[in-house]
Short mmCIF file of C-alpha atoms in Angstrom, two decimals:
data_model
loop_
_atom_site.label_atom_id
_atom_site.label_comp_id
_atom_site.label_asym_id
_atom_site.label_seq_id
_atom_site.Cartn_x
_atom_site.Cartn_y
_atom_site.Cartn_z
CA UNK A 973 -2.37 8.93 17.57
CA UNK A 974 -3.58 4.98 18.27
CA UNK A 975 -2.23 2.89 20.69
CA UNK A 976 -4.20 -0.42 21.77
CA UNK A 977 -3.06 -3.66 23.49
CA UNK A 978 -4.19 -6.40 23.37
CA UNK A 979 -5.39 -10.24 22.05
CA UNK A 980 -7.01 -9.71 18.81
CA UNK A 981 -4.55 -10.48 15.72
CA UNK A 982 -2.81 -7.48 13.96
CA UNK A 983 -3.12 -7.13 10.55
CA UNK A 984 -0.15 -4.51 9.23
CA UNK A 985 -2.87 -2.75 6.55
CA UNK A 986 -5.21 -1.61 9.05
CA UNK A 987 -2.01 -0.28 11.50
CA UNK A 988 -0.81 1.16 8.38
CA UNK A 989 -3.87 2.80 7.49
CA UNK A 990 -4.52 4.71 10.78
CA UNK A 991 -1.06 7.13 9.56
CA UNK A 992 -0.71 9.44 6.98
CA UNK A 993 -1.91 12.53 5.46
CA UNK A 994 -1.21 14.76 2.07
CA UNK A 995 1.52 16.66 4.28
CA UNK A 996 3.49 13.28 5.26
CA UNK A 997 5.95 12.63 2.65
CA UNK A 998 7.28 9.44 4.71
CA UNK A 999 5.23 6.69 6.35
CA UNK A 1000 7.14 4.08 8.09
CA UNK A 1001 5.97 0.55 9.00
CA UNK A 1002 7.92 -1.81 11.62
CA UNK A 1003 5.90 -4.98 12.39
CA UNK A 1004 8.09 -7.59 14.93
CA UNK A 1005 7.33 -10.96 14.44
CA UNK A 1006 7.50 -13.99 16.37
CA UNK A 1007 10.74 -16.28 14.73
CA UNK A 1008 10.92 -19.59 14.38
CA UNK A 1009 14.68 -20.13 16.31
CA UNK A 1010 15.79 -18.16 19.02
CA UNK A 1011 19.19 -19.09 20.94
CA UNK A 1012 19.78 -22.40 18.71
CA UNK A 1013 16.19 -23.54 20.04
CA UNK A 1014 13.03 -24.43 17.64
CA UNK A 1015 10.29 -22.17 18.82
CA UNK A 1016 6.80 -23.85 18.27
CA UNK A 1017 5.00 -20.21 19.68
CA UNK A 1018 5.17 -17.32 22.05
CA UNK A 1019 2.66 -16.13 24.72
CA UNK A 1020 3.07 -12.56 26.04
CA UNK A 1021 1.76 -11.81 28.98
CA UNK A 1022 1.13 -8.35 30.44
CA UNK A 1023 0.05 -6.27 33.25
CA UNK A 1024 -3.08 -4.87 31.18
CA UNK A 1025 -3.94 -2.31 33.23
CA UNK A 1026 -0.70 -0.64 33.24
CA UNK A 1027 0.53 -1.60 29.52
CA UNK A 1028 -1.85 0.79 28.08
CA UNK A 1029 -1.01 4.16 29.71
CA UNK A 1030 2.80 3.04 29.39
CA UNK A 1031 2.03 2.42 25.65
CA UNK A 1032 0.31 5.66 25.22
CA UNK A 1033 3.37 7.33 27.05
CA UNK A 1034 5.67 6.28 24.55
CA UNK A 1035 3.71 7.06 21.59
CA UNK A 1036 3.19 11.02 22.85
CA UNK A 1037 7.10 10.75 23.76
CA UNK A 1038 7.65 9.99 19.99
CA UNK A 1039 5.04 12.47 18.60
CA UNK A 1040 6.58 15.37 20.65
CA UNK A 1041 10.20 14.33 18.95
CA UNK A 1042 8.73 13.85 15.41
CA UNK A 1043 6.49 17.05 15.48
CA UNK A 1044 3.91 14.93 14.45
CA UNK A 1045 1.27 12.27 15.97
CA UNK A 1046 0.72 10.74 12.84
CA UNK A 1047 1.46 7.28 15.22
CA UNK A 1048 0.06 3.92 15.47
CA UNK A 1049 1.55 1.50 17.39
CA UNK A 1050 -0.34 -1.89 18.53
CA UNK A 1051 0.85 -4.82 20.96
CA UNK A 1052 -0.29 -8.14 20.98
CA UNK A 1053 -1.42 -10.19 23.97
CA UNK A 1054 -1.65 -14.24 24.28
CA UNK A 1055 -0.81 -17.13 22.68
CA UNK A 1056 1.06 -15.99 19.17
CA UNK A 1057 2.46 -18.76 16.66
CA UNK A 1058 5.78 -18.64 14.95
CA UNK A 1059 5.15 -16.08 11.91
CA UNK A 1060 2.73 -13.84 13.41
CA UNK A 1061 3.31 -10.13 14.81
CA UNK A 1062 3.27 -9.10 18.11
CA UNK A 1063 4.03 -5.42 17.67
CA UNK A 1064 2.92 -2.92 14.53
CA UNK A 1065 4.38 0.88 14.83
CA UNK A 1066 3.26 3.11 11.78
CA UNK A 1067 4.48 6.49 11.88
CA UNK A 1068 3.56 9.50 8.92
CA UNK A 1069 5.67 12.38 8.80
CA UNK A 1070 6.22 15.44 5.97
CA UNK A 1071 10.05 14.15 5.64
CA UNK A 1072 11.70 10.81 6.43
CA UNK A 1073 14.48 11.58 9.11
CA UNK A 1074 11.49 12.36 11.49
CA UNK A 1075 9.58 8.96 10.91
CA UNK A 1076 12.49 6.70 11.29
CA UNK A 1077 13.65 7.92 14.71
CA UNK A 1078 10.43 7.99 16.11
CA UNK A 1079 9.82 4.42 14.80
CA UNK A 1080 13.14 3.69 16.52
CA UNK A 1081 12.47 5.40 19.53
CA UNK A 1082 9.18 3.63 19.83
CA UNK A 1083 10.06 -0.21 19.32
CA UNK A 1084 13.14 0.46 21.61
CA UNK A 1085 11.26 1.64 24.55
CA UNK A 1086 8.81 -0.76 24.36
CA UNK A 1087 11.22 -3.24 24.74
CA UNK A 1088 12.54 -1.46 27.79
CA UNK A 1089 9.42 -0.04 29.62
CA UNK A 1090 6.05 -2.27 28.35
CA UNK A 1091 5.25 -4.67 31.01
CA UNK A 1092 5.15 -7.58 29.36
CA UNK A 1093 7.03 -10.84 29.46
CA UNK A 1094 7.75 -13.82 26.91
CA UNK A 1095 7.04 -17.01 27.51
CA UNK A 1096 8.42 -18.73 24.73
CA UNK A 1097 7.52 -22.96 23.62
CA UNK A 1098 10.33 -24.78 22.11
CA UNK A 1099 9.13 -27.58 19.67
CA UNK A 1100 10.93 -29.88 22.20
CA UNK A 1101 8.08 -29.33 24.40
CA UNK A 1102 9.23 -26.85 27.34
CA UNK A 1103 8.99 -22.98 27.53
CA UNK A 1104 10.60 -20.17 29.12
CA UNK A 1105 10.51 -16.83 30.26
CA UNK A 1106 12.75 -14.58 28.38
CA UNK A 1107 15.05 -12.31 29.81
CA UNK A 1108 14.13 -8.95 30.06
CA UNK A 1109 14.98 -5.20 30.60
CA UNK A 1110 14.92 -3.04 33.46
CA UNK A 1111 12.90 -0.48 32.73
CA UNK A 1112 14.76 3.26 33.45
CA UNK A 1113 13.99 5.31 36.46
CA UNK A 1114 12.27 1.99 38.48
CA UNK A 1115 15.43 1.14 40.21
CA UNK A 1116 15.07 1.47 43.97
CA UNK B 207 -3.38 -0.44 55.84
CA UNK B 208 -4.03 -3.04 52.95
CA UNK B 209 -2.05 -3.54 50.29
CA UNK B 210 -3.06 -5.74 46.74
CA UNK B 211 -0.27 -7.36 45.54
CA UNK B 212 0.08 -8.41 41.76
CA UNK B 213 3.33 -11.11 40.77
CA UNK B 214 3.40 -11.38 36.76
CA UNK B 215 5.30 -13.91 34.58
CA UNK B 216 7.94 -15.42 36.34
CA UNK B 217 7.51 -14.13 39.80
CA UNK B 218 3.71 -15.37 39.80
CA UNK B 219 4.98 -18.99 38.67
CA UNK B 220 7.71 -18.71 41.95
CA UNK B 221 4.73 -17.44 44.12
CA UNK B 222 2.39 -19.81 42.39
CA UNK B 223 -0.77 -17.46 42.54
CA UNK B 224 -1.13 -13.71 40.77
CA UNK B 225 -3.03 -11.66 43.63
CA UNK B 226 -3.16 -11.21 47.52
CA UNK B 227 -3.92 -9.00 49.94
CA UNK B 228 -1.53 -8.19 52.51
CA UNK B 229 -1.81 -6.10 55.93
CA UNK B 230 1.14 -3.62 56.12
CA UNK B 231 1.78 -1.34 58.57
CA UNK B 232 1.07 2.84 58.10
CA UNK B 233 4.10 4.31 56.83
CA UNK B 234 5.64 1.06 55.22
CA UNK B 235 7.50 1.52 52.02
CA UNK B 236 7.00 -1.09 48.83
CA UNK B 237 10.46 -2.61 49.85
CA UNK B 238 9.25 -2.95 53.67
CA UNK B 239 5.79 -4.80 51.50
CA UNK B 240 8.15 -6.78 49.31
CA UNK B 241 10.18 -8.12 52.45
CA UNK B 242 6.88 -8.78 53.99
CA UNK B 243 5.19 -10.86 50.93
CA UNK B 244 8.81 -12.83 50.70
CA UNK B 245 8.43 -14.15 54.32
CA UNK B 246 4.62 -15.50 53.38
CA UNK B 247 5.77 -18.60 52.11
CA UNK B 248 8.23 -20.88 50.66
CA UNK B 249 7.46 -19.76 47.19
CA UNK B 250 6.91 -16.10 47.83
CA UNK B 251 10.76 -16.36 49.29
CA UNK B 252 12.14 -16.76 45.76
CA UNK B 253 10.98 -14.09 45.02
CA UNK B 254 14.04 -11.43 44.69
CA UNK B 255 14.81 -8.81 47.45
CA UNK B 256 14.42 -5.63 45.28
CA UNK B 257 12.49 -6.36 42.79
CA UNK B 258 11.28 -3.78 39.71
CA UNK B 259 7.52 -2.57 41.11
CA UNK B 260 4.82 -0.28 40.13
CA UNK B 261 2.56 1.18 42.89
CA UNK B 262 -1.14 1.95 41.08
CA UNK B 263 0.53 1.28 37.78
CA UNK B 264 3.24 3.52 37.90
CA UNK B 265 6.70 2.49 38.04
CA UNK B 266 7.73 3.68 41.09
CA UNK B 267 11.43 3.00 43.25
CA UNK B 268 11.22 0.68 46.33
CA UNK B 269 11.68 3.65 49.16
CA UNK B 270 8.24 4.82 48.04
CA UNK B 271 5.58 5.18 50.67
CA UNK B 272 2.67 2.98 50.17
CA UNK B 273 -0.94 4.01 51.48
CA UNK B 274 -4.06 2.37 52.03
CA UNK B 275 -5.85 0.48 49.10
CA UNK B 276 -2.75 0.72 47.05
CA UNK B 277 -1.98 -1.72 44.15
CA UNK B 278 1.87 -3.04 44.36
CA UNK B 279 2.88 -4.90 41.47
CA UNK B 280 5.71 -6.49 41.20
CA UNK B 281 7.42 -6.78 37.52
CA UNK B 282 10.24 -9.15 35.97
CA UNK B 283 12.19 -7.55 33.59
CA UNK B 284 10.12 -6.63 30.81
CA UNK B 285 10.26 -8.31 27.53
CA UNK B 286 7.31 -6.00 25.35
CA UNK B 287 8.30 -5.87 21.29
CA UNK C 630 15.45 -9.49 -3.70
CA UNK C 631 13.29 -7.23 -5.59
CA UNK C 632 13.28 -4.68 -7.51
CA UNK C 633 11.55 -2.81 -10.11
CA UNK C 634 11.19 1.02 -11.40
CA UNK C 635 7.82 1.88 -13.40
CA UNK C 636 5.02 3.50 -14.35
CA UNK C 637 2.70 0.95 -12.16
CA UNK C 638 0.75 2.37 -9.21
CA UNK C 639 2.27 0.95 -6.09
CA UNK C 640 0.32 -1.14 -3.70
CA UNK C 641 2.24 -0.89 -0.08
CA UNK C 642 0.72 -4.74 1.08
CA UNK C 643 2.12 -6.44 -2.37
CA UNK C 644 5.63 -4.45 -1.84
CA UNK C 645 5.05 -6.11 1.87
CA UNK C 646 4.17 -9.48 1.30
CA UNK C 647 7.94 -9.82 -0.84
CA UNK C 648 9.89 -10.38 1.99
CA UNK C 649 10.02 -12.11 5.72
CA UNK C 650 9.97 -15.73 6.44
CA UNK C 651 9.86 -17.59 9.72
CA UNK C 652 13.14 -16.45 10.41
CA UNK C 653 12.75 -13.05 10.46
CA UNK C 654 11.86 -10.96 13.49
CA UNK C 655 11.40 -7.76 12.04
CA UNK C 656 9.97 -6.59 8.75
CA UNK C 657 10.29 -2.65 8.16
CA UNK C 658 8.53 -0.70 5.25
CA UNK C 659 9.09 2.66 4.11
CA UNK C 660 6.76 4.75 2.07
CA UNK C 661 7.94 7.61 -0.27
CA UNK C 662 4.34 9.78 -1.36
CA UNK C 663 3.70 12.67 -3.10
CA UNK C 664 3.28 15.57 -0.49
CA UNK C 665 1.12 18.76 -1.34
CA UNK C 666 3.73 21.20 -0.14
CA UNK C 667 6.58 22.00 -0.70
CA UNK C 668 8.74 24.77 0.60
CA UNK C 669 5.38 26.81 1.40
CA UNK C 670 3.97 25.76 -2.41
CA UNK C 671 0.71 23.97 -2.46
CA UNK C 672 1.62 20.85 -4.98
CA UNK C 673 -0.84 19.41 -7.47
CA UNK C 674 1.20 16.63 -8.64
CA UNK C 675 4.86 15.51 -9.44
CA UNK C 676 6.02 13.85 -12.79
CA UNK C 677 9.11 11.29 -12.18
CA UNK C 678 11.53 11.11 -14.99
CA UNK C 679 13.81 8.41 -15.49
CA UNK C 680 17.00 6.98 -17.59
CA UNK C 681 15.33 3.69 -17.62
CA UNK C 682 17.57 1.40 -18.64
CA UNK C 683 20.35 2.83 -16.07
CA UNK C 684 17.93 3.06 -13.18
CA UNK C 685 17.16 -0.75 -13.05
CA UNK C 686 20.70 -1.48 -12.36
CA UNK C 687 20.80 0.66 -10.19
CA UNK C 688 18.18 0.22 -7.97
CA UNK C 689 19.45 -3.76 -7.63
CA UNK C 690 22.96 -2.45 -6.83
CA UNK C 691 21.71 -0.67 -4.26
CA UNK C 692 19.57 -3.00 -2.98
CA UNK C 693 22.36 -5.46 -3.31
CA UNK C 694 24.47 -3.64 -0.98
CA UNK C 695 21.90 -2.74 1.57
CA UNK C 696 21.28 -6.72 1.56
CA UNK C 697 25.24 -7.13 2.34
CA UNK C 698 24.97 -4.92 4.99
CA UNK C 699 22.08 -6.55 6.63
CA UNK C 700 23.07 -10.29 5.86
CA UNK C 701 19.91 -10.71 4.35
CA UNK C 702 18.10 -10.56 1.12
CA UNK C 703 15.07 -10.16 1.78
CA UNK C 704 14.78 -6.66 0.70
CA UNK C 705 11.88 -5.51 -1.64
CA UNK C 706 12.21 -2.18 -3.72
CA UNK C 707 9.98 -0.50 -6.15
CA UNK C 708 10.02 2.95 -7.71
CA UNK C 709 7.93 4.59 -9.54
CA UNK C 710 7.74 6.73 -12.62
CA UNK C 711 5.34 8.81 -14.50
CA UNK C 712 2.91 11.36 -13.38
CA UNK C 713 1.82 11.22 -9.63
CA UNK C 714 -1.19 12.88 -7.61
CA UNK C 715 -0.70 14.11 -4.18
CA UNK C 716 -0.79 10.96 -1.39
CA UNK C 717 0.50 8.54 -4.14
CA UNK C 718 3.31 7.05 -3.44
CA UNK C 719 6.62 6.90 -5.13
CA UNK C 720 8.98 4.69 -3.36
CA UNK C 721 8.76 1.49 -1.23
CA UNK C 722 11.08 -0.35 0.72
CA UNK C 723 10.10 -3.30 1.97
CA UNK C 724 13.14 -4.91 4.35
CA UNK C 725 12.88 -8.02 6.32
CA UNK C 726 15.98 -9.67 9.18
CA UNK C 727 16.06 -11.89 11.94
CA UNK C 728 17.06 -8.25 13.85
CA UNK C 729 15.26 -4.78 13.96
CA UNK C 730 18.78 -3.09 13.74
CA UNK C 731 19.55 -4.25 10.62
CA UNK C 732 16.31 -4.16 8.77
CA UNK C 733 16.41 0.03 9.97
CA UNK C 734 19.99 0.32 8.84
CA UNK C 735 19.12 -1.08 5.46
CA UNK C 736 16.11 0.28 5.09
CA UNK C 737 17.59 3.78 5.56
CA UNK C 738 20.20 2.91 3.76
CA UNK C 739 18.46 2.16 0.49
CA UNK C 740 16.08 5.47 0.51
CA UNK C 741 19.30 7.30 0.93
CA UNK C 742 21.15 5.98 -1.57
CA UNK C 743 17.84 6.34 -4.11
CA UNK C 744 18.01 9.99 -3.48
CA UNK C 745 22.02 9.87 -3.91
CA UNK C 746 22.04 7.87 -6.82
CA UNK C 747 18.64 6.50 -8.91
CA UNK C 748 18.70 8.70 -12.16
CA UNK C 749 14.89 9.97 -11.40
CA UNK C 750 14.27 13.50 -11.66
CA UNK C 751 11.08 15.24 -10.14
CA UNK C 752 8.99 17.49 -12.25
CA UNK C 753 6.83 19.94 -9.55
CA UNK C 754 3.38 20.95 -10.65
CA UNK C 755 1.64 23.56 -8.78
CA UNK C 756 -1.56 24.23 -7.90
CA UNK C 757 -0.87 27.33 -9.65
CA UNK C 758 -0.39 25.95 -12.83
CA UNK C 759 3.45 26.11 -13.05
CA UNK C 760 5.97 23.31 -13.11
CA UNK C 761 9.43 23.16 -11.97
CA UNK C 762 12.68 20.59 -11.49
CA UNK C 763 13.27 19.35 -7.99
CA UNK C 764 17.13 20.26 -7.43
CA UNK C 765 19.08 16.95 -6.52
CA UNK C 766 22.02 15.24 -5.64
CA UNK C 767 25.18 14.85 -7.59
CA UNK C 768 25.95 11.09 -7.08
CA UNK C 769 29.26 10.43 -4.97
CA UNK C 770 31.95 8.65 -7.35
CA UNK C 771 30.34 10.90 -10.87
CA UNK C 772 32.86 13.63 -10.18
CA UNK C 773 35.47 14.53 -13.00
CA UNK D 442 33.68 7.32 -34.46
CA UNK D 443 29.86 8.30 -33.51
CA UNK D 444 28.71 8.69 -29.99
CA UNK D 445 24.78 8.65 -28.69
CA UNK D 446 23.92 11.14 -26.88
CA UNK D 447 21.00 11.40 -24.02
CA UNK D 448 19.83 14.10 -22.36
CA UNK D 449 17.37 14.32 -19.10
CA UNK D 450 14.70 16.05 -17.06
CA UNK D 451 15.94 19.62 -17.22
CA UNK D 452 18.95 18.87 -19.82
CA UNK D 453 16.31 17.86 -22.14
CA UNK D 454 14.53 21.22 -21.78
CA UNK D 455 17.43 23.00 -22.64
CA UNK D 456 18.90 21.51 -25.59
CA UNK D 457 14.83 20.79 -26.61
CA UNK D 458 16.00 17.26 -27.77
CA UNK D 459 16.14 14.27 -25.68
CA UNK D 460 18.65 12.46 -27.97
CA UNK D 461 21.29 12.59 -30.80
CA UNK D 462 24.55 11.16 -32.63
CA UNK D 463 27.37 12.79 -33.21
CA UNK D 464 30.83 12.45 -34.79
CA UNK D 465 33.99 12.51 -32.26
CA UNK D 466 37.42 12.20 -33.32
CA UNK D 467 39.28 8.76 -31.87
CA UNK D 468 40.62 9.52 -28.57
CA UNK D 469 37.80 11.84 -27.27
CA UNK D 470 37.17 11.80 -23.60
CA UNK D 471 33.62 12.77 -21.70
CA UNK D 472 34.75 16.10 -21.13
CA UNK D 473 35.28 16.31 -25.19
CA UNK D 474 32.24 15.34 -25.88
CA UNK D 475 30.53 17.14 -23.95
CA UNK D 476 32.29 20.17 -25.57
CA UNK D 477 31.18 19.23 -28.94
CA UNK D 478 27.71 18.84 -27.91
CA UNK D 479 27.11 22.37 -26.46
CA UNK D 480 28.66 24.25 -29.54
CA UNK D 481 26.23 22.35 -31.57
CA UNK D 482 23.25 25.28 -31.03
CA UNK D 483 22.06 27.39 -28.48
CA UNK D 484 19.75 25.20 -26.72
CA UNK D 485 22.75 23.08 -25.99
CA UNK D 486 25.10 26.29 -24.97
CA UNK D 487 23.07 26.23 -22.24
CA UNK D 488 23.97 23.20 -20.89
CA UNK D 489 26.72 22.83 -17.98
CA UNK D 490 29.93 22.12 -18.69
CA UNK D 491 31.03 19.42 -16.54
CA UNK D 492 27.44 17.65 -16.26
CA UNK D 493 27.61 14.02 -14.30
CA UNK D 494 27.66 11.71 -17.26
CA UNK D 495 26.86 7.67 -17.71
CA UNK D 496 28.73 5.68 -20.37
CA UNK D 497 26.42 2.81 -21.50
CA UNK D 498 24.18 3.34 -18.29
CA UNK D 499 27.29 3.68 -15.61
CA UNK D 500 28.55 7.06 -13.84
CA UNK D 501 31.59 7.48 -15.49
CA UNK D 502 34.39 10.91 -14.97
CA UNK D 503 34.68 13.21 -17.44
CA UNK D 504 38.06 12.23 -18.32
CA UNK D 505 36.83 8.72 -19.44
CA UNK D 506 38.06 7.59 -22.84
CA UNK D 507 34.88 7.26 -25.39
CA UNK D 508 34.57 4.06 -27.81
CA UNK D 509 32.91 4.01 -31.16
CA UNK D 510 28.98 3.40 -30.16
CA UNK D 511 28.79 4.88 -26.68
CA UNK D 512 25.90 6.00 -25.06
CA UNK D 513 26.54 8.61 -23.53
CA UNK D 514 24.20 10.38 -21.07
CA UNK D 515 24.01 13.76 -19.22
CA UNK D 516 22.42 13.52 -16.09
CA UNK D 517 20.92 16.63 -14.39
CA UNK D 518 21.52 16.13 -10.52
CA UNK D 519 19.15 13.04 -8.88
CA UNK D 520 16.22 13.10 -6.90
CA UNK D 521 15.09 10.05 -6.69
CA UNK D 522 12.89 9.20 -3.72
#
């Protein structure tokens, strides 16, 4: 298992190449990328921002979470930090598993929490020249 | 006690600044720190009344008892992916 | 779209770099490979048969619907035949949409529909020496 | 008329042939071809008889009407993948 966080660009062959074995039949690659339109809007880039200390033990969370479903921790999931252009990924999940039912719900289960429980927020630039923070989720079991 | 207070994202652009350092009361919860930081200033009162927070990292719900040296962050809806 | 079924070792990062453009958000990949055992057999290798000029058109069909589905086309698919070692791989399925639902929904829905439908059969060898045929699918719609 | 057979993977084993013509009278179907084909030797005996067939590279029923220069191909179960 590999989880890391952080500013340095991902490349999806070395996230890719951090899963697998001669027992996984299936290996499963998700990359999310930043796009170009969102909501009708140009988007000239993205900056994520997180709460660093935190992200990583909430990252690492999720990827034991999925290993325990899969029965395997044949997982590698990496999240970019900073100033990202239009094109370029901000989130690589590789999962290995002996059969494929296993690797595609983990890989699921993975991207979908992070969306609900990483702290980290989107500020996204418009080619118009303003940005925004995105909406976001409220992560389960913080509610007051 | 003191308590370190973090604002990410959108809450530290209401607040205008990331960190401070706030004097709380023993026995004060992170909802009793919240209304406390919201009544520091004209920016900190944007801030919302029951916000998502993490005490030393962890999410954690606003009736939580804070103690000495903790870290209270306070979190807009997350966006990760 | 792309597809192709051969005897050409498959590279996962040229299978990748068919699909996603600026307007994509997600890119998924899938991975078929060789595993060295199976049903408490240790494997040596697996020979892929195929009907060659039926598999083709079949593979696009399938990637054709898949790319329906999805509402995009940006869906990569290669196959391959001939002997294999242990690790290589067989399949890849390379899907790219604006949305991460939709590239896992097609993605799944292509390696499903290979194992329903591509005429490939599997020739087992052991470590043992022996060889055997993989049992399969009977493909939906062949009935009498 | 004269339909092409093909046989497959395991098919192939069993009849020890991966192809061959034969004569079928006008009007044969799948299923009568089929017939023909495994009283042609004992390899071929062995084969099933109602094997998932392709006409000209498409899954076809049994019960589809043959044409003078089919192909005509049994097709052990799949496993692609």
């Amino acid at each position: 298992m590999y989880t890391a966080i952080g500013a340095a660009p991902i490349r999806a062959e070395d996230v890719l190449a951090r899963v697998g074995d001669d027992a996984d039949g299936a290996v499963l690659l998700f990359l999310g990328r930043v796009r170009r339109e969102h909501e009708g809007r140009r988007v000239h880039g993205m900056r994520y921002d997180t709460y660093q200390a935190m992200a990583g033990a909430v990252l690492d969370a999720i990827a034991r979470e999925a290993a325990e479903r899969a029965g395997s921790d044949h997982i590698a999931v990496v999240h970019r930090t900073g100033e990202l252009a239009v094109g370029e990924i901000s989130v690589a999940i590789a999962v290995a598993t002996p059969h494929r039912a296993e690797a595609y719900e983990a890989s699921r289960y993975i991207i979908e929490q992070i969306k609900l429980r990483l702290p980290v927020w989107k500020h996204e630039h418009y080619t118009a020249g303003d940005s925004r923070w995105l909406e976001g989720a409220v992560p389960p079991g913080s509610a007051s | 006690m003191q308590v370190h207070f973090l604002l990410f994202a959108l809450y530290r652009d209401l607040a205008g600044t990331e960190q401070l350092t706030l004097e709380l009361p023993p026995g004060a919860t992170a909802r009793d720190a919240v209304d406390r930081l919201r009544r520091t200033g004209p920016g900190f009162a944007r801030l919302p009344e029951a916000p998502v927070v993490a005490i030393n990292r962890e999410y954690a719900p606003l009736h939580a008892l804070l103690r000495e040296g903790d870290e209270l962050a306070l979190l807009p809806p997350v966006a990760g992916g």
